[in-house]
Amino acid sequence: MDTSAMTDDQIVSQIAGLIRKCVPDAQAVAIGMDSRLVEDIGIDSLGAYELIMEAEDLFHIEITDSQVEGIKTIADLIAIVRGPIVQGPNA
Amino acid sequence: MPESLSAQVAVTGLGCICPLGNTPEAAYSAYARGDTGISLLAEPWAETFKSRIGGLVKLDMVAELGDYLVSRLDRFSQFALLASRQAWNASGLHNSGLAPERLAVVMATGIGGINTMLEQHQRLISGAKRLHPLGIAMAMPNAATAQISMEIGACGGAHAPVSACAGGAEAIAWGLMLLEARKVDAVLVGGAESAIHPLAIRGFSEMRALSSRLDDPASSCRPFAADRQGFVLSEGAGAIVLERLEDARARHADVQALLMGAGMTSDAHHLATPHPEGVHAARAISLALRDADISAQDVNFISAHATGTRIGDLAESRAIETAFGASIQDLWVTAPKGALGHLLGGAGSVESVLTIKALQAGVVPVSVNSTPRDPEIGLNIPTASEPCLVHLSQRFAIKNTFGFGGHNVSLVWASA
């Protein structure tokens, strides 16, 4: 998915769709730029890994392990999605 | 009525997801009408396959289960969970105060999470950096029974018998034994399968086990018919809640049927073909009758395993003849797979649900696609032109189920 023409809200909406796959009862959680993955959304370690995998597949990017360590909020993830990227194998 | 009936086991909940319908009532209605759930597979991968027929479940799984469970469960577990919810809700046990330690689950599958396993393998060989972190847990054959135990809060054991196409009935037999041994007070049993995948279709096709009658998919599975070619792969799940009859009556539960007995044997013969004379299949039937404390003359009909293969149907016919002897003259034998296709590890449970509904209706369902009859098969088979009603206050039916590897399971069901 090409995010260059997308607004932040549109990307948040896409990521919210991914979070629904990774977190039980995610429908009940309001997801915004400042939402913290663990504290606000309640994602566990396996769910976080799944979210990264799903985000890589959806946005055709590859997120490095060091980048993964820094993802604490939705905004952190969007910055990686929008930032300089390493093209993944499915690009 | 046998004296031991008070010690028998009651059915207090049914669930069914299958190509004929997605509730027990819908599936039985279609079955009773003589409909089939079989169609040509439209997926691009099937285009060049010699056999490309299947029985697909028509259901929006995300709408039923939500994104999270669809993402975390293989399709076979999704079917198992939906069927189990139906059976559990129907039982009323969730409001009964039953202790979690007295509730068990036995949910079988033949192959398990083949879709997840092969999807993850495809990611691996295509160079994906990451695999699904729960891929192994989703693919394991006990994934469904584990998920169901979490959903209904069953802490008395969660078991997953794996015995190919006999699994769905074996799960029911294990549930019966758990109750008879008073290990638990209620058990949710069943079987599930979702294996309509190119590897499974080609694999069975290489065994010459599948029908390739592409010109008329609805009539492609032809149990006991002279022109039968093989079975048709289907998907889905069946679930049944069992309790001791005394307990069900004490809580004024709606007793839908009785599980009277079970017989389990093994051929010790071949990995994929049954014993040609059905010696141990016959013994499974006889053991089930003995366990139920009824005689062959008491049985109104058999719901046959009859997948539509040349060897299997003939072996089952011989097994029934051996087990019933002279009583076979009054016995009806119907084969649900002509309408349903073959759910592998789900077959014994879905077909048991259909058998229970038929007992409730007092009808021996028509054996779809079983004409022209194979002259080597000397059974009374109800057909559209020769239907059969059962007019008895107490009705008994046997559900036969056999699996690759020589697993033979027979169950005796009775109307409540």
Short mmCIF file of C-alpha atoms in Angstrom, two decimals, chain B:
data_model
loop_
_atom_site.label_atom_id
_atom_site.label_comp_id
_atom_site.label_asym_id
_atom_site.label_seq_id
_atom_site.Cartn_x
_atom_site.Cartn_y
_atom_site.Cartn_z
CA MET B 1 -36.51 -50.01 26.86
CA PRO B 2 -33.30 -51.40 28.38
CA GLU B 3 -33.03 -51.43 32.16
CA SER B 4 -29.68 -49.63 31.99
CA LEU B 5 -31.18 -46.56 30.33
CA SER B 6 -31.07 -44.49 33.51
CA ALA B 7 -27.29 -44.82 33.46
CA GLN B 8 -27.08 -43.73 29.84
CA VAL B 9 -25.98 -40.45 28.41
CA ALA B 10 -28.17 -37.60 27.26
CA VAL B 11 -27.65 -35.16 24.42
CA THR B 12 -28.51 -31.68 25.64
CA GLY B 13 -26.97 -29.53 22.93
CA LEU B 14 -26.26 -29.77 19.21
CA GLY B 15 -24.16 -27.63 16.90
CA CYS B 16 -23.41 -27.92 13.21
CA ILE B 17 -21.53 -25.95 10.56
CA CYS B 18 -21.46 -27.79 7.23
CA PRO B 19 -22.11 -27.42 3.50
CA LEU B 20 -25.78 -28.32 4.03
CA GLY B 21 -26.39 -25.52 6.55
CA ASN B 22 -24.92 -23.67 9.46
CA THR B 23 -27.22 -24.80 12.25
CA PRO B 24 -28.43 -28.32 13.08
CA GLU B 25 -31.92 -27.36 11.96
CA ALA B 26 -30.83 -25.80 8.65
CA ALA B 27 -28.48 -28.68 7.84
CA TYR B 28 -31.11 -31.30 8.65
CA SER B 29 -33.81 -29.50 6.66
CA ALA B 30 -31.57 -29.51 3.58
CA TYR B 31 -30.62 -33.13 4.23
CA ALA B 32 -34.26 -34.18 4.60
CA ARG B 33 -35.14 -32.45 1.33
CA GLY B 34 -32.46 -34.45 -0.47
CA ASP B 35 -30.33 -31.38 -1.22
CA THR B 36 -26.59 -31.66 -1.63
CA GLY B 37 -23.91 -29.24 -0.46
CA ILE B 38 -21.48 -30.22 -3.20
CA SER B 39 -20.29 -27.97 -6.00
CA LEU B 40 -17.44 -27.38 -8.41
CA LEU B 41 -14.46 -25.63 -6.79
CA ALA B 42 -14.03 -22.24 -8.41
CA GLU B 43 -10.58 -21.43 -7.02
CA PRO B 44 -7.93 -20.82 -9.70
CA TRP B 45 -5.67 -23.52 -8.23
CA ALA B 46 -8.34 -26.12 -8.95
CA GLU B 47 -8.67 -25.36 -12.64
CA THR B 48 -6.30 -28.04 -13.86
CA PHE B 49 -7.18 -30.64 -11.24
CA LYS B 50 -8.81 -33.87 -12.37
CA SER B 51 -10.97 -33.77 -9.26
CA ARG B 52 -12.12 -30.28 -8.35
CA ILE B 53 -15.34 -30.84 -6.41
CA GLY B 54 -15.99 -29.99 -2.79
CA GLY B 55 -18.47 -29.18 -0.07
CA LEU B 56 -17.76 -25.66 1.12
CA VAL B 57 -19.17 -23.89 4.16
CA LYS B 58 -20.92 -20.72 3.09
CA LEU B 59 -20.38 -18.33 6.00
CA ASP B 60 -18.74 -14.94 6.59
CA MET B 61 -16.31 -15.98 9.30
CA VAL B 62 -15.25 -12.42 10.20
CA ALA B 63 -18.89 -11.46 10.71
CA GLU B 64 -19.38 -14.54 12.90
CA LEU B 65 -16.17 -14.47 14.94
CA GLY B 66 -14.56 -11.04 14.49
CA ASP B 67 -11.13 -10.13 13.16
CA TYR B 68 -9.19 -11.31 16.19
CA LEU B 69 -10.43 -14.91 16.29
CA VAL B 70 -10.31 -15.28 12.52
CA SER B 71 -6.71 -14.08 12.62
CA ARG B 72 -5.79 -16.39 15.53
CA LEU B 73 -7.61 -19.59 14.54
CA ASP B 74 -7.17 -21.92 11.59
CA ARG B 75 -10.38 -22.37 9.63
CA PHE B 76 -10.97 -25.83 11.16
CA SER B 77 -10.85 -24.28 14.64
CA GLN B 78 -13.20 -21.52 13.52
CA PHE B 79 -15.77 -24.12 12.47
CA ALA B 80 -15.27 -26.06 15.68
CA LEU B 81 -15.75 -22.96 17.80
CA LEU B 82 -18.93 -21.88 16.02
CA ALA B 83 -20.50 -25.35 16.23
CA SER B 84 -19.49 -25.60 19.90
CA ARG B 85 -21.07 -22.25 20.71
CA GLN B 86 -24.34 -23.49 19.25
CA ALA B 87 -24.25 -26.74 21.23
CA TRP B 88 -23.12 -25.06 24.45
CA ASN B 89 -25.77 -22.34 24.29
CA ALA B 90 -28.47 -24.92 23.53
CA SER B 91 -27.45 -27.04 26.51
CA GLY B 92 -28.15 -24.33 29.08
CA LEU B 93 -25.14 -25.55 31.06
CA HIS B 94 -23.61 -22.08 31.14
CA ASN B 95 -26.31 -21.14 33.64
CA SER B 96 -26.22 -24.38 35.62
CA GLY B 97 -23.43 -23.73 38.12
CA LEU B 98 -21.41 -26.66 36.77
CA ALA B 99 -17.88 -26.54 38.19
CA PRO B 100 -15.21 -25.98 35.51
CA GLU B 101 -13.30 -29.00 36.83
CA ARG B 102 -16.31 -31.22 35.98
CA LEU B 103 -16.51 -30.09 32.34
CA ALA B 104 -14.36 -31.51 29.51
CA VAL B 105 -13.95 -31.02 25.78
CA VAL B 106 -13.13 -33.71 23.22
CA MET B 107 -12.81 -32.20 19.74
CA ALA B 108 -11.27 -34.27 16.96
CA THR B 109 -9.77 -33.41 13.63
CA GLY B 110 -8.28 -35.53 10.89
CA ILE B 111 -5.58 -33.19 9.61
CA GLY B 112 -5.80 -30.09 11.80
CA GLY B 113 -4.56 -26.70 10.69
CA ILE B 114 -3.36 -27.56 7.21
CA ASN B 115 -4.29 -24.13 5.84
CA THR B 116 -2.21 -22.30 8.45
CA MET B 117 0.70 -24.73 8.19
CA LEU B 118 0.93 -24.42 4.41
CA GLU B 119 0.34 -20.66 4.39
CA GLN B 120 3.22 -20.20 6.81
CA HIS B 121 5.37 -22.58 4.79
CA GLN B 122 4.63 -20.52 1.69
CA ARG B 123 5.76 -17.37 3.56
CA LEU B 124 8.93 -19.13 4.62
CA ILE B 125 9.95 -20.32 1.16
CA SER B 126 9.04 -16.99 -0.44
CA GLY B 127 11.58 -15.25 1.78
CA ALA B 128 9.31 -13.44 4.21
CA LYS B 129 11.21 -12.03 7.14
CA ARG B 130 8.52 -12.89 9.65
CA LEU B 131 6.14 -15.79 10.17
CA HIS B 132 2.96 -15.62 12.23
CA PRO B 133 4.08 -15.92 15.87
CA LEU B 134 1.20 -18.28 16.58
CA GLY B 135 1.45 -20.27 13.36
CA ILE B 136 2.44 -23.50 15.08
CA ALA B 137 -0.19 -23.11 17.80
CA MET B 138 -2.86 -22.44 15.18
CA ALA B 139 -1.87 -25.46 13.11
CA MET B 140 -1.69 -28.03 15.90
CA PRO B 141 -4.54 -30.57 15.89
CA ASN B 142 -5.50 -29.70 19.49
CA ALA B 143 -5.91 -25.99 18.70
CA ALA B 144 -9.69 -26.27 18.38
CA THR B 145 -10.25 -28.18 21.59
CA ALA B 146 -7.98 -25.73 23.44
CA GLN B 147 -9.90 -22.72 22.12
CA ILE B 148 -13.23 -24.28 23.02
CA SER B 149 -12.03 -25.09 26.54
CA MET B 150 -11.15 -21.41 26.98
CA GLU B 151 -14.49 -20.27 25.60
CA ILE B 152 -16.66 -22.45 27.85
CA GLY B 153 -14.27 -22.61 30.79
CA ALA B 154 -13.69 -26.36 30.73
CA CYS B 155 -10.92 -27.39 33.15
CA GLY B 156 -11.76 -31.10 33.34
CA GLY B 157 -9.60 -31.95 30.32
CA ALA B 158 -9.37 -30.91 26.67
CA HIS B 159 -8.65 -33.79 24.33
CA ALA B 160 -8.14 -34.09 20.58
CA PRO B 161 -8.28 -37.63 19.25
CA VAL B 162 -6.66 -38.00 15.84
CA SER B 163 -7.89 -41.04 13.94
CA ALA B 164 -8.43 -39.72 10.42
CA CYS B 165 -12.06 -39.95 9.34
CA ALA B 166 -13.12 -41.79 12.50
CA GLY B 167 -12.09 -38.91 14.77
CA GLY B 168 -15.45 -37.16 15.02
CA ALA B 169 -17.10 -40.32 16.28
CA GLU B 170 -14.14 -41.33 18.42
CA ALA B 171 -14.45 -37.99 20.25
CA ILE B 172 -18.06 -38.87 21.04
CA ALA B 173 -17.04 -42.31 22.28
CA TRP B 174 -14.39 -40.75 24.53
CA GLY B 175 -17.01 -38.38 25.89
CA LEU B 176 -19.24 -41.33 26.70
CA MET B 177 -16.43 -43.08 28.54
CA LEU B 178 -15.53 -39.95 30.53
CA LEU B 179 -19.13 -39.69 31.69
CA GLU B 180 -19.54 -43.39 32.42
CA ALA B 181 -16.35 -43.33 34.49
CA ARG B 182 -17.67 -40.20 36.26
CA LYS B 183 -14.46 -38.33 35.48
CA VAL B 184 -16.60 -35.31 34.56
CA ASP B 185 -20.29 -34.36 34.65
CA ALA B 186 -20.56 -32.86 31.17
CA VAL B 187 -18.50 -33.00 28.02
CA LEU B 188 -18.62 -31.11 24.76
CA VAL B 189 -17.63 -33.50 21.96
CA GLY B 190 -17.27 -33.24 18.22
CA GLY B 191 -15.01 -33.02 15.23
CA ALA B 192 -13.92 -30.40 12.71
CA GLU B 193 -12.10 -30.21 9.41
CA SER B 194 -11.11 -27.66 6.80
CA ALA B 195 -8.84 -29.33 4.28
CA ILE B 196 -10.11 -28.14 0.90
CA HIS B 197 -6.59 -27.15 -0.04
CA PRO B 198 -4.69 -28.06 -3.23
CA LEU B 199 -2.33 -30.32 -1.31
CA ALA B 200 -5.15 -32.32 0.25
CA ILE B 201 -7.18 -32.51 -2.97
CA ARG B 202 -4.14 -33.66 -4.97
CA GLY B 203 -3.03 -35.98 -2.20
CA PHE B 204 -6.34 -37.80 -2.03
CA SER B 205 -6.59 -37.71 -5.81
CA GLU B 206 -3.23 -39.47 -6.14
CA MET B 207 -4.69 -42.24 -3.96
CA ARG B 208 -7.56 -42.54 -6.48
CA ALA B 209 -9.88 -41.81 -3.57
CA LEU B 210 -11.79 -38.84 -5.03
CA SER B 211 -14.69 -38.60 -7.43
CA SER B 212 -13.91 -36.69 -10.61
CA ARG B 213 -17.46 -36.50 -11.97
CA LEU B 214 -17.14 -32.88 -13.03
CA ASP B 215 -20.20 -32.76 -15.31
CA ASP B 216 -22.63 -33.06 -12.40
CA PRO B 217 -20.96 -32.11 -9.10
CA ALA B 218 -24.13 -32.51 -7.04
CA SER B 219 -24.26 -36.20 -7.91
CA SER B 220 -20.51 -36.80 -7.76
CA CYS B 221 -20.43 -38.61 -4.41
CA ARG B 222 -22.37 -41.84 -4.93
CA PRO B 223 -22.25 -44.12 -1.86
CA PHE B 224 -23.25 -47.74 -2.54
CA ALA B 225 -23.99 -46.93 -6.21
CA ALA B 226 -22.68 -49.17 -8.96
CA ASP B 227 -20.98 -46.24 -10.71
CA ARG B 228 -19.30 -44.71 -7.64
CA GLN B 229 -15.81 -43.27 -8.15
CA GLY B 230 -14.75 -41.99 -4.76
CA PHE B 231 -15.48 -39.39 -2.14
CA VAL B 232 -15.85 -35.60 -2.24
CA LEU B 233 -13.96 -33.51 0.30
CA SER B 234 -16.10 -31.26 2.50
CA GLU B 235 -15.49 -28.96 5.45
CA GLY B 236 -17.24 -28.02 8.67
CA ALA B 237 -17.75 -29.13 12.24
CA GLY B 238 -20.24 -30.84 14.50
CA ALA B 239 -20.55 -30.46 18.26
CA ILE B 240 -22.65 -32.25 20.86
CA VAL B 241 -23.04 -31.65 24.60
CA LEU B 242 -23.33 -34.88 26.59
CA GLU B 243 -24.34 -35.41 30.21
CA ARG B 244 -25.42 -38.40 32.23
CA LEU B 245 -29.17 -38.73 31.78
CA GLU B 246 -29.79 -38.55 35.52
CA ASP B 247 -27.97 -35.22 35.73
CA ALA B 248 -29.75 -33.80 32.71
CA ARG B 249 -33.12 -34.76 34.14
CA ALA B 250 -32.23 -33.36 37.55
CA ARG B 251 -31.62 -29.92 36.07
CA HIS B 252 -34.67 -30.24 33.78
CA ALA B 253 -32.56 -29.95 30.65
CA ASP B 254 -34.04 -30.47 27.22
CA VAL B 255 -32.93 -34.03 26.43
CA GLN B 256 -32.72 -34.24 22.65
CA ALA B 257 -31.51 -37.81 22.27
CA LEU B 258 -29.58 -40.54 24.06
CA LEU B 259 -26.12 -41.89 23.39
CA MET B 260 -26.60 -45.56 24.20
CA GLY B 261 -23.21 -47.05 23.48
CA ALA B 262 -20.02 -47.11 21.45
CA GLY B 263 -17.71 -49.69 19.96
CA MET B 264 -14.13 -49.01 18.85
CA THR B 265 -11.80 -51.44 17.10
CA SER B 266 -8.76 -51.35 14.84
CA ASP B 267 -8.02 -53.38 11.71
CA ALA B 268 -4.24 -53.77 12.13
CA HIS B 269 -4.30 -54.26 8.38
CA HIS B 270 -3.27 -51.29 6.17
CA LEU B 271 -2.55 -47.57 6.39
CA ALA B 272 -5.21 -46.55 3.89
CA THR B 273 -7.50 -49.43 2.94
CA PRO B 274 -10.01 -51.15 5.21
CA HIS B 275 -9.97 -54.86 5.88
CA PRO B 276 -11.79 -56.20 2.78
CA GLU B 277 -14.21 -58.30 4.80
CA GLY B 278 -14.78 -55.59 7.39
CA VAL B 279 -14.11 -58.05 10.18
CA HIS B 280 -13.20 -55.49 12.81
CA ALA B 281 -15.67 -52.93 11.53
CA ALA B 282 -18.34 -55.58 12.18
CA ARG B 283 -16.92 -56.08 15.64
CA ALA B 284 -17.18 -52.33 16.33
CA ILE B 285 -20.88 -52.50 15.45
CA SER B 286 -21.41 -55.55 17.65
CA LEU B 287 -19.53 -53.97 20.54
CA ALA B 288 -21.63 -50.82 20.24
CA LEU B 289 -24.83 -52.88 20.34
CA ARG B 290 -23.58 -54.74 23.39
CA ASP B 291 -22.53 -51.50 25.08
CA ALA B 292 -25.99 -50.10 24.39
CA ASP B 293 -27.61 -53.25 25.74
CA ILE B 294 -29.82 -53.62 22.67
CA SER B 295 -30.02 -56.28 19.98
CA ALA B 296 -29.57 -55.98 16.25
CA GLN B 297 -33.35 -56.26 15.79
CA ASP B 298 -33.86 -53.07 17.79
CA VAL B 299 -31.93 -50.91 15.31
CA ASN B 300 -34.09 -48.97 12.87
CA PHE B 301 -31.35 -47.65 10.65
CA ILE B 302 -27.64 -47.24 10.16
CA SER B 303 -26.11 -43.98 9.06
CA ALA B 304 -23.27 -45.51 7.11
CA HIS B 305 -19.72 -44.24 6.78
CA ALA B 306 -19.96 -45.05 3.02
CA THR B 307 -17.70 -42.46 1.41
CA GLY B 308 -18.40 -43.60 -2.13
CA THR B 309 -15.16 -45.51 -2.72
CA ARG B 310 -15.34 -48.94 -4.32
CA ILE B 311 -13.37 -50.73 -1.62
CA GLY B 312 -14.68 -48.91 1.43
CA ASP B 313 -18.40 -49.17 0.69
CA LEU B 314 -18.12 -52.87 -0.06
CA ALA B 315 -16.15 -53.55 3.13
CA GLU B 316 -18.74 -51.66 5.19
CA SER B 317 -21.57 -53.55 3.53
CA ARG B 318 -19.90 -56.83 4.46
CA ALA B 319 -19.31 -55.59 8.00
CA ILE B 320 -22.99 -54.71 8.42
CA GLU B 321 -24.04 -58.09 7.02
CA THR B 322 -21.70 -59.85 9.45
CA ALA B 323 -22.84 -57.85 12.47
CA PHE B 324 -26.56 -58.06 11.74
CA GLY B 325 -26.93 -61.56 10.33
CA ALA B 326 -30.56 -62.38 9.60
CA SER B 327 -31.70 -59.10 11.20
CA ILE B 328 -30.43 -57.25 8.16
CA GLN B 329 -33.75 -57.87 6.40
CA ASP B 330 -35.46 -55.25 8.58
CA LEU B 331 -32.57 -52.80 8.64
CA TRP B 332 -32.33 -49.59 6.63
CA VAL B 333 -28.91 -48.24 5.72
CA THR B 334 -28.54 -44.65 4.54
CA ALA B 335 -25.37 -42.83 3.49
CA PRO B 336 -25.23 -39.09 4.28
CA LYS B 337 -22.08 -38.37 2.29
CA GLY B 338 -23.98 -38.35 -1.00
CA ALA B 339 -25.49 -35.08 0.24
CA LEU B 340 -22.82 -33.88 2.62
CA GLY B 341 -19.51 -34.97 1.16
CA HIS B 342 -16.75 -36.17 3.45
CA LEU B 343 -15.72 -33.98 6.38
CA LEU B 344 -12.88 -36.34 7.40
CA GLY B 345 -12.39 -35.74 11.13
CA GLY B 346 -15.65 -33.80 11.26
CA ALA B 347 -17.72 -36.50 9.55
CA GLY B 348 -18.64 -38.61 12.58
CA SER B 349 -19.91 -35.65 14.56
CA VAL B 350 -21.80 -33.79 11.81
CA GLU B 351 -23.37 -37.06 10.67
CA SER B 352 -24.29 -37.86 14.28
CA VAL B 353 -26.08 -34.51 14.51
CA LEU B 354 -27.99 -35.36 11.33
CA THR B 355 -28.75 -38.85 12.69
CA ILE B 356 -30.12 -37.39 15.94
CA LYS B 357 -32.34 -34.98 14.01
CA ALA B 358 -33.59 -37.88 11.87
CA LEU B 359 -34.39 -39.89 15.00
CA GLN B 360 -36.33 -36.93 16.36
CA ALA B 361 -38.25 -36.69 13.09
CA GLY B 362 -38.85 -40.44 12.91
CA VAL B 363 -37.48 -40.62 9.41
CA VAL B 364 -34.75 -42.62 7.76
CA PRO B 365 -33.20 -40.03 5.44
CA VAL B 366 -32.92 -40.81 1.76
CA SER B 367 -29.50 -42.01 0.65
CA VAL B 368 -28.76 -39.39 -2.00
CA ASN B 369 -27.05 -40.57 -5.21
CA SER B 370 -27.12 -44.26 -4.19
CA THR B 371 -28.75 -45.49 -7.39
CA PRO B 372 -28.22 -47.55 -9.46
CA ARG B 373 -27.32 -49.81 -6.55
CA ASP B 374 -24.15 -51.87 -6.69
CA PRO B 375 -25.43 -55.45 -7.07
CA GLU B 376 -22.69 -56.61 -4.71
CA ILE B 377 -24.24 -54.54 -1.92
CA GLY B 378 -27.30 -56.27 -0.52
CA LEU B 379 -28.54 -53.61 1.89
CA ASN B 380 -31.94 -51.93 2.21
CA ILE B 381 -31.13 -48.40 1.10
CA PRO B 382 -33.88 -45.73 1.19
CA THR B 383 -33.97 -43.74 -2.04
CA ALA B 384 -36.17 -40.96 -3.33
CA SER B 385 -38.46 -43.54 -4.92
CA GLU B 386 -38.30 -45.81 -1.88
CA PRO B 387 -38.41 -43.61 1.24
CA CYS B 388 -38.83 -44.95 4.73
CA LEU B 389 -40.55 -43.77 7.92
CA VAL B 390 -39.90 -45.21 11.36
CA HIS B 391 -43.04 -45.53 13.46
CA LEU B 392 -41.71 -46.54 16.85
CA SER B 393 -41.83 -44.88 20.24
CA GLN B 394 -38.19 -45.75 20.89
CA ARG B 395 -35.97 -45.37 17.88
CA PHE B 396 -32.38 -46.56 17.58
CA ALA B 397 -29.79 -45.70 14.97
CA ILE B 398 -26.17 -46.64 14.51
CA LYS B 399 -23.60 -44.15 13.22
CA ASN B 400 -20.65 -45.91 11.58
CA THR B 401 -17.36 -44.11 11.07
CA PHE B 402 -14.11 -45.55 9.76
CA GLY B 403 -10.73 -43.93 9.24
CA PHE B 404 -7.51 -44.39 7.28
CA GLY B 405 -5.25 -46.53 9.42
CA GLY B 406 -8.02 -48.98 10.25
CA HIS B 407 -9.93 -47.05 12.92
CA ASN B 408 -13.50 -48.30 13.35
CA VAL B 409 -16.04 -46.50 15.53
CA SER B 410 -19.75 -47.28 15.84
CA LEU B 411 -22.16 -45.30 17.99
CA VAL B 412 -25.70 -46.18 19.04
CA TRP B 413 -28.08 -43.22 19.27
CA ALA B 414 -31.67 -43.33 20.50
CA SER B 415 -34.54 -40.90 20.47
CA ALA B 416 -35.22 -39.35 23.87
#
